[in-house]
Amino acid sequence: MIVGVIARRCRRNVRAGSVRCMDSRTDHRFDSESAGVTVRRALELPGLRSGLPEIVAGADRLGRTVRWVHAGEVPNIASLLKGGELLLSTGYGLGTRPAEQRAFVRTLAERGIAALVIELGPRFARLPSALVETARATGLPLVQLHREVPFVTVTEEIHTEIVNGHYALLQRAEEVHRRCTEALLGGGGIPQVLGILADFSDNPVFLETTDGLLLYAAGAGPEGADPLQVWEGLRGPRKDAPPPAGSVLVDVPGGGPGAGAVRARLVLLPVRAPLAPVHRIAAERAAGILAVVLMQARQEEELAARGRGDFLTDLAEGRIAAEDAPAQARVLGFKPGDGPLLPVVMRLGDARSPGGGWAVLARAVAEELASVGVPVLLGVRPVEGRVPLLLGLRSESERSAVADRVAAALRAGVERAGMRRPGAPAPVVVVGVAGGWAAASAGLRHAAETATAAQGLSDRPWYDARRLDIDLLLWRLRDHPDLAAFVDRAIGPVRDHDHRSRPPLLPTLETYLAHAGRKAETARELHLNRQTLYNRLARIGELLGTDLDDPQTVLALSLALRARRLVP
């Protein structure tokens, strides 16, 4: 059974270790599923069989896999081996003293060779007891040949068997790849691919994120147990813990720009049967297919998000009539009910597109907005760096509360998507006026323009579009030389002072005007005593040659302070 789940929805709570793993070292099925042949199979081939092999030690270890064959007669031959070799010898490098022979066998056993085969003849008529006893003590398979055999023939036979085994493994893995491809062409997806891999390995298979979050599960655990039970028992308690011995982990590429980027990870756990090299090869083939599926999903997701963004932009620009908009919105999955619609626009400043593009942002924001509890239609406009939204309210009274939650969700989604550069200002969120579809059209347009004009304002969770009309007007005049001249006339002397002297006075003036000339509140926000504030205000008035209590002066200074971020 194939199960696609998020880890947070796991249905069982199982303690770590409650599911037993099988270790491949206790099983001898690798003769048909590994890239090598077993010692037993090597002894059955014509080359060694013609030498009348006699097993004098390690008869219970003949299931070991022979990775390669090596022939040699030097005392330190163990240092030339990597492990898994079947070593052929006539005994000349074993030494003449029992201590040398024991050391020779011990070093081979420590190196992890598959078996030692010695041809009787001029060097030994029978193997020395020290040699045999040490092989038995260390568990090293030891075989003596009673007839002379050409070692080159033995090497060729076993190596051919190994190569054929490799080819057979590749064929089996290719069959899994073919079945996965056919499943995708037949309309299947990730669950079907994992199911095929689970059937092939006779073990549960999991797709997890790089930080250990479960995405999909397939297959069954011991005695048909739900794969989620296996996951909770072996992986759930500590996502950073290493998997059980004998597991297969394969990276699924495609997590970001550059070679070696990882999008997800395939995990095969050996809880029903041991995992062999063929299962890793098949998992690697499946990982390539999953990378394509995930990439395609991102592309489709981004196209869908762009399509919703195009709809909202066309609505804002009047290319979609208000009476036609509800039907088109329903096609996009937006069913707001009879309440007012709330337009919202988020504008990203110095944004960068992560590895998955704007699909990452759309998914992250959608997941964050799921907790808001209102119908949402979310789109993206990458060229303008905007995220337009429409939300369905039950009543106008919800506007502020919903705007708070939506603004928090939007910013959290940007952080999750990695689209805010270090040190860059937070995205600007502008909330329009709630109303019907006709009002939503004008509200989206107004919010989009205002969000652009609001770049560089002091950071707030969200801005009411109606309160930024002055900023929008100033933004539209940003390229007019009269605006720069106005700013210079109004606050130029104070700005010049701040370039030369400390403390700066513009922050004091800005805070003073923001509090409508209330000196006590200004002093508290700036953490100044009143006399210091009075001195600074007097200095500002002196530099400007004006009275800070004059309403016209206050208006001009307020406009100049809001416009200064728009001019060089």
Short mmCIF file of C-alpha atoms in Angstrom, two decimals, residues 46-550:
data_model
loop_
_atom_site.label_atom_id
_atom_site.label_comp_id
_atom_site.label_asym_id
_atom_site.label_seq_id
_atom_site.Cartn_x
_atom_site.Cartn_y
_atom_site.Cartn_z
CA PRO A 46 35.71 -25.26 -13.00
CA GLY A 47 39.05 -23.63 -12.23
CA LEU A 48 39.05 -24.17 -8.47
CA ARG A 49 36.93 -27.32 -8.65
CA SER A 50 39.66 -28.97 -10.74
CA GLY A 51 42.10 -28.41 -7.87
CA LEU A 52 40.03 -30.64 -5.54
CA PRO A 53 39.44 -27.92 -2.93
CA GLU A 54 39.23 -28.92 0.72
CA ILE A 55 37.78 -26.45 3.24
CA VAL A 56 39.88 -26.65 6.39
CA ALA A 57 38.54 -23.54 8.19
CA GLY A 58 35.56 -21.17 8.02
CA ALA A 59 33.11 -23.59 6.42
CA ASP A 60 30.29 -21.54 7.92
CA ARG A 61 31.57 -18.35 6.21
CA LEU A 62 31.38 -19.48 2.59
CA GLY A 63 28.54 -17.04 1.96
CA ARG A 64 31.04 -14.17 1.99
CA THR A 65 31.08 -12.08 -1.14
CA VAL A 66 34.19 -12.16 -3.31
CA ARG A 67 34.78 -8.64 -4.54
CA TRP A 68 37.94 -9.48 -6.52
CA VAL A 69 40.66 -12.15 -6.93
CA HIS A 70 44.32 -11.58 -6.15
CA ALA A 71 47.34 -13.89 -6.37
CA GLY A 72 50.54 -13.17 -4.45
CA GLU A 73 53.46 -14.66 -2.56
CA VAL A 74 54.82 -11.77 -0.42
CA PRO A 75 54.70 -11.75 3.40
CA ASN A 76 53.11 -8.27 3.62
CA ILE A 77 50.46 -8.90 0.97
CA ALA A 78 47.67 -7.83 3.36
CA SER A 79 48.80 -4.21 2.94
CA LEU A 80 48.10 -4.48 -0.80
CA LEU A 81 44.50 -5.62 -0.34
CA LYS A 82 41.32 -3.60 0.29
CA GLY A 83 39.06 -6.31 1.67
CA GLY A 84 36.69 -8.76 0.01
CA GLU A 85 39.38 -10.41 -2.12
CA LEU A 86 39.84 -14.13 -2.63
CA LEU A 87 43.62 -14.59 -2.21
CA LEU A 88 45.38 -17.32 -4.19
CA SER A 89 48.80 -18.51 -2.96
CA THR A 90 51.24 -21.40 -3.11
CA GLY A 91 52.39 -20.61 0.44
CA TYR A 92 55.84 -19.13 -0.22
CA GLY A 93 54.99 -15.83 1.47
CA LEU A 94 53.56 -17.39 4.65
CA GLY A 95 56.86 -17.71 6.50
CA THR A 96 58.57 -20.75 7.96
CA ARG A 97 57.94 -20.21 11.67
CA PRO A 98 54.53 -20.73 13.32
CA ALA A 99 54.55 -17.15 14.66
CA GLU A 100 55.02 -15.79 11.14
CA GLN A 101 52.23 -17.97 9.81
CA ARG A 102 49.83 -16.89 12.57
CA ALA A 103 50.63 -13.23 11.94
CA PHE A 104 50.12 -13.72 8.19
CA VAL A 105 46.60 -15.13 8.68
CA ARG A 106 45.66 -12.58 11.34
CA THR A 107 46.56 -9.62 9.11
CA LEU A 108 44.50 -11.08 6.27
CA ALA A 109 41.52 -11.58 8.58
CA GLU A 110 41.87 -8.03 9.88
CA ARG A 111 41.97 -6.73 6.32
CA GLY A 112 38.65 -8.49 5.70
CA ILE A 113 39.50 -10.70 2.74
CA ALA A 114 36.84 -13.17 1.63
CA ALA A 115 38.99 -16.34 1.74
CA LEU A 116 42.53 -17.68 1.51
CA VAL A 117 43.16 -20.48 -1.02
CA ILE A 118 46.54 -22.25 -0.85
CA GLU A 119 47.76 -24.73 -3.44
CA LEU A 120 49.61 -27.71 -1.94
CA GLY A 121 52.85 -28.67 -3.63
CA PRO A 122 56.57 -27.86 -3.31
CA ARG A 123 56.04 -25.48 -0.36
CA PHE A 124 53.50 -27.43 1.70
CA ALA A 125 52.43 -31.05 1.40
CA ARG A 126 49.85 -30.22 4.07
CA LEU A 127 48.96 -26.90 5.66
CA PRO A 128 50.74 -26.15 8.97
CA SER A 129 48.60 -26.51 12.09
CA ALA A 130 49.44 -22.91 13.16
CA LEU A 131 47.95 -21.67 9.91
CA VAL A 132 44.77 -23.75 10.22
CA GLU A 133 44.22 -22.98 13.92
CA THR A 134 44.60 -19.23 13.39
CA ALA A 135 42.19 -19.29 10.43
CA ARG A 136 39.61 -21.12 12.56
CA ALA A 137 40.10 -18.70 15.44
CA THR A 138 39.68 -15.63 13.24
CA GLY A 139 36.83 -17.06 11.17
CA LEU A 140 38.77 -16.75 7.90
CA PRO A 141 37.73 -19.32 5.26
CA LEU A 142 40.84 -21.36 4.44
CA VAL A 143 40.90 -23.74 1.46
CA GLN A 144 43.68 -26.08 0.34
CA LEU A 145 43.94 -27.32 -3.23
CA HIS A 146 45.22 -30.87 -3.72
CA ARG A 147 45.97 -30.41 -7.40
CA GLU A 148 47.82 -27.72 -9.26
CA VAL A 149 45.59 -25.21 -11.06
CA PRO A 150 46.46 -22.27 -13.32
CA PHE A 151 45.79 -19.21 -11.15
CA VAL A 152 45.17 -17.12 -14.28
CA THR A 153 42.28 -19.39 -15.21
CA VAL A 154 40.78 -19.08 -11.74
CA THR A 155 41.14 -15.30 -11.86
CA GLU A 156 39.52 -15.04 -15.28
CA GLU A 157 36.59 -17.26 -14.30
CA ILE A 158 35.79 -15.43 -11.07
CA HIS A 159 36.26 -11.99 -12.58
CA THR A 160 33.95 -12.94 -15.46
CA GLU A 161 31.39 -14.10 -12.92
CA ILE A 162 31.72 -10.80 -11.05
CA VAL A 163 31.32 -8.75 -14.21
CA ASN A 164 28.32 -10.83 -15.23
CA GLY A 165 26.92 -10.25 -11.77
CA HIS A 166 27.35 -6.51 -12.19
CA TYR A 167 25.56 -6.68 -15.51
CA ALA A 168 22.73 -8.73 -13.99
CA LEU A 169 22.36 -6.14 -11.21
CA LEU A 170 22.21 -3.34 -13.72
CA GLN A 171 19.58 -5.23 -15.69
CA ARG A 172 17.44 -5.70 -12.58
CA ALA A 173 17.84 -2.07 -11.60
CA GLU A 174 17.04 -1.02 -15.16
CA GLU A 175 13.84 -3.02 -14.97
CA VAL A 176 12.82 -1.00 -11.91
CA HIS A 177 13.67 2.19 -13.80
CA ARG A 178 11.53 1.04 -16.74
CA ARG A 179 8.56 0.27 -14.49
CA CYS A 180 8.87 3.66 -12.77
CA THR A 181 9.00 5.42 -16.13
CA GLU A 182 5.92 3.55 -17.35
CA ALA A 183 4.10 4.49 -14.13
CA LEU A 184 4.84 8.18 -14.72
CA LEU A 185 3.80 8.01 -18.36
CA GLY A 186 0.58 6.36 -17.22
CA GLY A 187 -0.27 9.32 -15.00
CA GLY A 188 1.35 8.15 -11.78
CA GLY A 189 3.56 10.21 -9.50
CA ILE A 190 5.83 9.97 -6.49
CA PRO A 191 3.65 7.43 -4.57
CA GLN A 192 3.71 5.03 -7.52
CA VAL A 193 7.49 5.31 -7.91
CA LEU A 194 8.03 4.63 -4.21
CA GLY A 195 5.59 1.72 -4.35
CA ILE A 196 7.53 0.05 -7.16
CA LEU A 197 10.79 0.47 -5.23
CA ALA A 198 9.18 -0.89 -2.05
CA ASP A 199 7.89 -3.96 -3.89
CA PHE A 200 11.30 -4.57 -5.41
CA SER A 201 13.19 -4.31 -2.11
CA ASP A 202 10.46 -5.97 0.00
CA ASN A 203 10.96 -3.15 2.51
CA PRO A 204 9.32 0.18 3.31
CA VAL A 205 10.61 3.18 1.36
CA PHE A 206 10.49 6.80 2.47
CA LEU A 207 11.01 10.17 0.82
CA GLU A 208 12.15 12.80 3.31
CA THR A 209 13.42 16.35 3.16
CA THR A 210 17.08 17.05 3.77
CA ASP A 211 16.25 18.05 7.35
CA GLY A 212 14.40 14.81 8.09
CA LEU A 213 10.75 15.75 7.46
CA LEU A 214 8.76 12.86 6.03
CA LEU A 215 7.09 13.58 2.68
CA TYR A 216 5.90 10.18 1.41
CA ALA A 217 6.00 6.57 2.54
CA ALA A 218 5.37 3.31 0.70
CA GLY A 219 5.48 -0.40 1.40
CA ALA A 220 4.89 -2.21 4.65
CA GLY A 221 6.83 -3.07 7.78
CA PRO A 222 7.17 -6.42 9.56
CA GLU A 223 3.97 -8.43 9.53
CA GLY A 224 2.31 -5.85 7.31
CA ALA A 225 2.81 -2.95 9.74
CA ASP A 226 1.99 0.53 8.50
CA PRO A 227 5.16 2.22 7.17
CA LEU A 228 4.44 5.19 9.43
CA GLN A 229 4.86 2.88 12.41
CA VAL A 230 8.26 1.89 11.05
CA TRP A 231 9.17 5.54 10.49
CA GLU A 232 8.19 6.60 13.99
CA GLY A 233 10.05 3.68 15.52
CA LEU A 234 13.31 4.08 13.63
CA ARG A 235 13.49 7.63 12.29
CA GLY A 236 10.84 9.70 14.04
CA PRO A 237 12.36 10.20 17.52
CA ARG A 238 15.59 11.79 16.23
CA LYS A 239 15.70 12.99 12.64
CA ASP A 240 19.44 13.67 12.90
CA ALA A 241 20.24 10.15 14.16
CA PRO A 242 21.98 7.83 11.69
CA PRO A 243 19.70 5.23 10.07
CA PRO A 244 19.93 1.59 11.15
CA ALA A 245 22.78 -0.54 9.85
CA GLY A 246 22.15 -1.90 6.39
CA SER A 247 19.87 1.00 5.34
CA VAL A 248 20.12 2.66 1.94
CA LEU A 249 20.12 6.46 1.68
CA VAL A 250 20.19 8.13 -1.73
CA ASP A 251 20.09 11.87 -2.39
CA VAL A 252 17.50 13.22 -4.82
CA PRO A 253 19.18 16.09 -6.70
CA GLY A 254 17.68 19.44 -7.55
CA GLY A 255 17.43 21.45 -4.30
CA GLY A 256 19.05 24.63 -5.61
CA PRO A 257 21.51 26.16 -8.03
CA GLY A 258 24.87 24.54 -8.63
CA ALA A 259 26.10 20.98 -8.93
CA GLY A 260 25.52 18.69 -5.99
CA ALA A 261 22.39 20.46 -4.74
CA VAL A 262 20.01 18.08 -2.93
CA ARG A 263 16.22 18.40 -2.97
CA ALA A 264 15.21 15.35 -0.92
CA ARG A 265 16.43 11.94 0.20
CA LEU A 266 15.29 8.37 -0.43
CA VAL A 267 15.51 6.07 2.59
CA LEU A 268 15.17 2.27 2.43
CA LEU A 269 15.05 0.57 5.84
CA PRO A 270 15.87 -3.17 6.10
CA VAL A 271 13.04 -4.22 8.42
CA ARG A 272 11.57 -7.11 6.41
CA ALA A 273 14.62 -8.36 4.49
CA PRO A 274 18.27 -7.35 4.07
CA LEU A 275 19.09 -4.73 1.48
CA ALA A 276 21.59 -5.67 -1.20
CA PRO A 277 23.68 -3.59 -3.62
CA VAL A 278 21.04 -4.08 -6.29
CA HIS A 279 18.58 -2.18 -4.11
CA ARG A 280 20.94 0.78 -3.85
CA ILE A 281 21.38 0.78 -7.63
CA ALA A 282 17.60 0.69 -8.10
CA ALA A 283 17.19 3.50 -5.55
CA GLU A 284 19.72 5.61 -7.43
CA ARG A 285 17.77 5.04 -10.65
CA ALA A 286 14.53 5.96 -8.88
CA ALA A 287 16.14 9.08 -7.39
CA GLY A 288 16.81 10.38 -10.89
CA ILE A 289 13.16 9.91 -11.81
CA LEU A 290 12.00 11.57 -8.59
CA ALA A 291 14.23 14.55 -9.32
CA VAL A 292 12.43 15.03 -12.63
CA VAL A 293 9.01 14.62 -10.97
CA LEU A 294 9.84 17.15 -8.26
CA MET A 295 11.25 19.58 -10.82
CA GLN A 296 8.13 19.22 -12.95
CA ALA A 297 5.94 19.71 -9.88
CA ARG A 298 7.78 22.93 -9.09
CA GLN A 299 7.40 24.15 -12.65
CA GLU A 300 3.69 23.34 -12.65
CA GLU A 301 3.32 24.93 -9.24
CA GLU A 302 5.09 28.08 -10.38
CA LEU A 303 3.04 28.23 -13.59
CA ALA A 304 -0.14 27.92 -11.54
CA ALA A 305 1.01 30.67 -9.17
CA ARG A 306 1.91 32.90 -12.11
CA GLY A 307 -1.48 32.19 -13.68
CA ARG A 308 -3.25 33.33 -10.52
CA GLY A 309 -0.97 36.39 -10.46
CA ASP A 310 -1.92 37.17 -14.07
CA PHE A 311 -5.62 36.91 -13.20
CA LEU A 312 -5.27 39.28 -10.24
CA THR A 313 -3.21 41.71 -12.34
CA ASP A 314 -5.75 41.64 -15.17
CA LEU A 315 -8.49 42.27 -12.63
CA ALA A 316 -6.54 45.21 -11.18
CA GLU A 317 -5.89 46.67 -14.63
CA GLY A 318 -9.54 46.40 -15.68
CA ARG A 319 -8.98 43.72 -18.31
CA ILE A 320 -11.47 41.47 -16.51
CA ALA A 321 -14.94 42.84 -15.86
CA ALA A 322 -16.22 42.67 -12.30
CA GLU A 323 -19.21 40.58 -13.38
CA ASP A 324 -16.96 37.99 -15.06
CA ALA A 325 -14.40 37.77 -12.26
CA PRO A 326 -16.28 35.42 -9.84
CA ALA A 327 -16.61 32.65 -12.43
CA GLN A 328 -12.93 32.87 -13.41
CA ALA A 329 -11.90 32.92 -9.75
CA ARG A 330 -13.90 29.75 -9.09
CA VAL A 331 -11.94 28.01 -11.85
CA LEU A 332 -8.78 28.97 -9.93
CA GLY A 333 -10.21 27.48 -6.73
CA PHE A 334 -11.25 30.74 -5.03
CA LYS A 335 -14.75 30.62 -3.51
CA PRO A 336 -15.00 33.54 -1.09
CA GLY A 337 -18.71 33.47 -0.24
CA ASP A 338 -20.92 36.54 0.08
CA GLY A 339 -18.67 38.65 2.33
CA PRO A 340 -16.39 41.50 1.24
CA LEU A 341 -13.12 40.87 -0.58
CA LEU A 342 -9.87 42.18 0.89
CA PRO A 343 -7.06 43.02 -1.58
CA VAL A 344 -3.49 42.63 -0.29
CA VAL A 345 -0.19 43.11 -2.12
CA MET A 346 3.27 42.19 -0.85
CA ARG A 347 6.20 43.87 -2.56
CA LEU A 348 9.65 42.33 -2.27
CA GLY A 349 12.52 44.75 -2.56
CA ASP A 350 15.95 43.23 -3.15
CA ALA A 351 14.57 39.72 -3.66
CA ARG A 352 16.32 36.74 -5.10
CA SER A 353 14.76 33.67 -6.61
CA PRO A 354 15.73 30.47 -4.75
CA GLY A 355 16.53 27.17 -6.43
CA GLY A 356 12.87 26.32 -6.96
CA GLY A 357 11.96 29.78 -8.20
CA TRP A 358 8.77 31.51 -7.12
CA ALA A 359 7.07 28.16 -6.61
CA VAL A 360 8.97 27.86 -3.31
CA LEU A 361 7.60 31.22 -2.20
CA ALA A 362 4.05 30.45 -3.35
CA ARG A 363 4.03 27.12 -1.52
CA ALA A 364 5.56 28.52 1.65
CA VAL A 365 3.15 31.46 1.78
CA ALA A 366 0.16 29.22 1.02
CA GLU A 367 1.12 26.89 3.87
CA GLU A 368 1.50 29.82 6.24
CA LEU A 369 -1.85 31.28 5.12
CA ALA A 370 -3.60 27.96 5.75
CA SER A 371 -3.77 28.87 9.44
CA VAL A 372 -5.48 32.21 8.73
CA GLY A 373 -8.77 30.46 8.18
CA VAL A 374 -10.21 32.52 5.29
CA PRO A 375 -10.46 31.80 1.55
CA VAL A 376 -7.32 33.01 -0.22
CA LEU A 377 -6.38 33.48 -3.87
CA LEU A 378 -2.61 33.96 -4.08
CA GLY A 379 -0.54 34.70 -7.16
CA VAL A 380 2.99 35.78 -7.98
CA ARG A 381 4.34 38.44 -10.34
CA PRO A 382 8.10 37.77 -10.53
CA VAL A 383 8.87 40.60 -12.96
CA GLU A 384 7.42 43.23 -10.61
CA GLY A 385 8.52 41.38 -7.47
CA ARG A 386 4.93 41.32 -6.19
CA VAL A 387 2.63 38.81 -4.53
CA PRO A 388 -1.03 39.87 -5.00
CA LEU A 389 -3.80 38.28 -2.94
CA LEU A 390 -7.53 38.38 -2.53
CA LEU A 391 -9.09 37.21 0.71
CA GLY A 392 -12.72 36.48 1.45
CA LEU A 393 -13.96 38.08 4.69
CA ARG A 394 -17.16 37.38 6.55
CA SER A 395 -17.52 41.05 7.43
CA GLU A 396 -15.64 44.35 7.23
CA SER A 397 -14.97 44.16 10.98
CA GLU A 398 -12.48 41.32 10.33
CA ARG A 399 -10.23 43.49 8.20
CA SER A 400 -7.59 44.47 10.77
CA ALA A 401 -7.39 41.08 12.47
CA VAL A 402 -7.11 39.21 9.17
CA ALA A 403 -4.57 41.72 7.87
CA ASP A 404 -2.38 41.10 10.93
CA ARG A 405 -2.41 37.34 10.36
CA VAL A 406 -1.92 37.61 6.60
CA ALA A 407 1.03 40.00 6.94
CA ALA A 408 2.72 37.67 9.42
CA ALA A 409 2.11 34.67 7.12
CA LEU A 410 3.47 36.51 4.08
CA ARG A 411 6.69 37.50 5.81
CA ALA A 412 7.15 34.04 7.31
CA GLY A 413 6.72 32.56 3.83
CA VAL A 414 9.41 34.86 2.43
CA GLU A 415 11.83 33.75 5.16
CA ARG A 416 11.07 30.07 4.54
CA ALA A 417 11.59 30.50 0.81
CA GLY A 418 14.96 32.21 1.33
CA MET A 419 13.97 35.20 -0.78
CA ARG A 420 15.19 37.92 1.56
CA ARG A 421 18.85 38.84 1.33
CA PRO A 422 20.78 39.28 4.60
CA GLY A 423 20.46 42.87 5.76
CA ALA A 424 17.78 43.71 3.20
CA PRO A 425 14.61 45.50 4.39
CA ALA A 426 11.56 43.40 5.13
CA PRO A 427 8.93 43.05 2.39
CA VAL A 428 6.23 45.72 2.34
CA VAL A 429 2.66 44.50 2.82
CA VAL A 430 -0.14 46.88 1.81
CA VAL A 431 -3.80 46.19 2.58
CA GLY A 432 -6.49 47.79 0.43
CA VAL A 433 -10.15 48.58 1.04
CA ALA A 434 -12.57 45.69 1.49
CA GLY A 435 -15.55 45.52 -0.86
CA GLY A 436 -17.09 43.71 -3.81
CA TRP A 437 -15.43 42.61 -7.04
CA ALA A 438 -15.46 46.10 -8.53
CA ALA A 439 -13.83 47.49 -5.40
CA ALA A 440 -11.34 44.61 -5.42
CA SER A 441 -10.20 45.63 -8.90
CA ALA A 442 -9.46 49.20 -7.84
CA GLY A 443 -8.12 48.06 -4.48
CA LEU A 444 -5.59 45.68 -6.01
CA ARG A 445 -4.35 48.37 -8.37
CA HIS A 446 -4.08 50.95 -5.59
CA ALA A 447 -2.35 48.48 -3.23
CA ALA A 448 0.16 47.44 -5.92
CA GLU A 449 1.12 51.05 -6.68
CA THR A 450 1.27 51.93 -3.00
CA ALA A 451 3.42 48.89 -2.19
CA THR A 452 5.97 50.10 -4.72
CA ALA A 453 5.84 53.65 -3.33
CA ALA A 454 6.21 52.35 0.23
CA GLN A 455 9.63 50.76 -0.36
CA GLY A 456 12.05 52.17 2.19
CA LEU A 457 9.46 53.25 4.75
CA SER A 458 10.01 52.30 8.37
CA ASP A 459 9.21 48.67 8.99
CA ARG A 460 5.61 47.92 9.99
CA PRO A 461 3.69 44.63 9.81
CA TRP A 462 1.41 46.13 7.15
CA TYR A 463 0.29 49.45 5.74
CA ASP A 464 -3.22 50.68 5.06
CA ALA A 465 -3.23 51.80 1.44
CA ARG A 466 -5.48 54.75 2.32
CA ARG A 467 -2.85 56.17 4.68
CA LEU A 468 -0.10 56.14 2.05
CA ASP A 469 -1.69 58.34 -0.59
CA ILE A 470 0.77 61.15 0.11
CA ASP A 471 3.68 58.72 -0.31
CA LEU A 472 2.15 57.49 -3.56
CA LEU A 473 1.83 61.07 -4.84
CA LEU A 474 5.44 61.83 -3.90
CA TRP A 475 6.62 58.62 -5.53
CA ARG A 476 4.95 59.62 -8.79
CA LEU A 477 6.89 62.90 -8.61
CA ARG A 478 10.17 61.22 -7.76
CA ASP A 479 11.86 62.04 -11.08
CA HIS A 480 10.71 65.65 -11.17
CA PRO A 481 13.54 68.09 -10.34
CA ASP A 482 11.16 70.29 -8.32
CA LEU A 483 10.76 67.54 -5.73
CA ALA A 484 14.50 67.37 -5.05
CA ALA A 485 14.63 71.16 -4.86
CA PHE A 486 11.73 71.19 -2.41
CA VAL A 487 13.44 68.66 -0.13
CA ASP A 488 16.67 70.61 -0.23
CA ARG A 489 14.95 73.89 0.68
CA ALA A 490 12.89 72.35 3.46
CA ILE A 491 15.43 70.22 5.35
CA GLY A 492 18.73 70.81 3.55
CA PRO A 493 20.40 72.75 6.42
CA VAL A 494 19.58 70.02 8.94
CA ARG A 495 20.75 67.30 6.55
CA ASP A 496 24.03 69.18 6.02
CA HIS A 497 24.44 69.48 9.78
CA ASP A 498 24.02 65.73 10.23
CA HIS A 499 26.77 65.10 7.68
CA ARG A 500 29.21 67.19 9.73
CA SER A 501 28.17 66.98 13.37
CA ARG A 502 26.78 64.73 16.08
CA PRO A 503 24.23 64.02 17.35
CA PRO A 504 22.16 63.89 14.14
CA LEU A 505 19.04 66.05 14.25
CA LEU A 506 16.87 64.60 11.46
CA PRO A 507 15.77 61.60 13.60
CA THR A 508 14.73 64.02 16.32
CA LEU A 509 12.74 66.13 13.83
CA GLU A 510 11.12 63.05 12.31
CA THR A 511 10.05 61.65 15.69
CA TYR A 512 8.80 65.07 16.82
CA LEU A 513 6.59 65.45 13.75
CA ALA A 514 5.39 61.83 13.99
CA HIS A 515 4.07 62.66 17.48
CA ALA A 516 2.37 65.83 16.21
CA GLY A 517 4.64 68.09 18.21
CA ARG A 518 4.04 66.38 21.57
CA LYS A 519 7.35 66.89 23.30
CA ALA A 520 6.84 64.48 26.21
CA GLU A 521 6.10 61.55 23.90
CA THR A 522 8.99 62.51 21.62
CA ALA A 523 11.43 62.58 24.55
CA ARG A 524 10.27 59.16 25.76
CA GLU A 525 10.69 57.53 22.37
CA LEU A 526 14.15 59.05 21.87
CA HIS A 527 15.16 58.31 25.48
CA LEU A 528 16.07 61.96 26.08
CA ASN A 529 15.41 64.23 28.99
CA ARG A 530 13.22 67.20 28.16
CA GLN A 531 15.94 69.83 28.31
CA THR A 532 18.07 67.91 25.80
CA LEU A 533 15.06 67.64 23.49
CA TYR A 534 14.30 71.36 23.85
CA ASN A 535 17.92 72.15 22.95
CA ARG A 536 17.81 69.96 19.85
CA LEU A 537 14.49 71.43 18.67
CA ALA A 538 15.85 74.95 19.19
CA ARG A 539 18.92 74.03 17.13
CA ILE A 540 16.71 72.65 14.33
CA GLY A 541 14.63 75.84 14.32
CA GLU A 542 17.80 77.90 14.20
CA LEU A 543 19.21 75.93 11.26
CA LEU A 544 15.96 76.14 9.32
CA GLY A 545 15.18 79.72 10.33
CA THR A 546 11.58 78.81 11.06
CA ASP A 547 9.12 78.13 13.87
CA LEU A 548 8.44 74.44 14.45
CA ASP A 549 5.04 75.28 15.91
CA ASP A 550 3.82 76.86 12.68
#
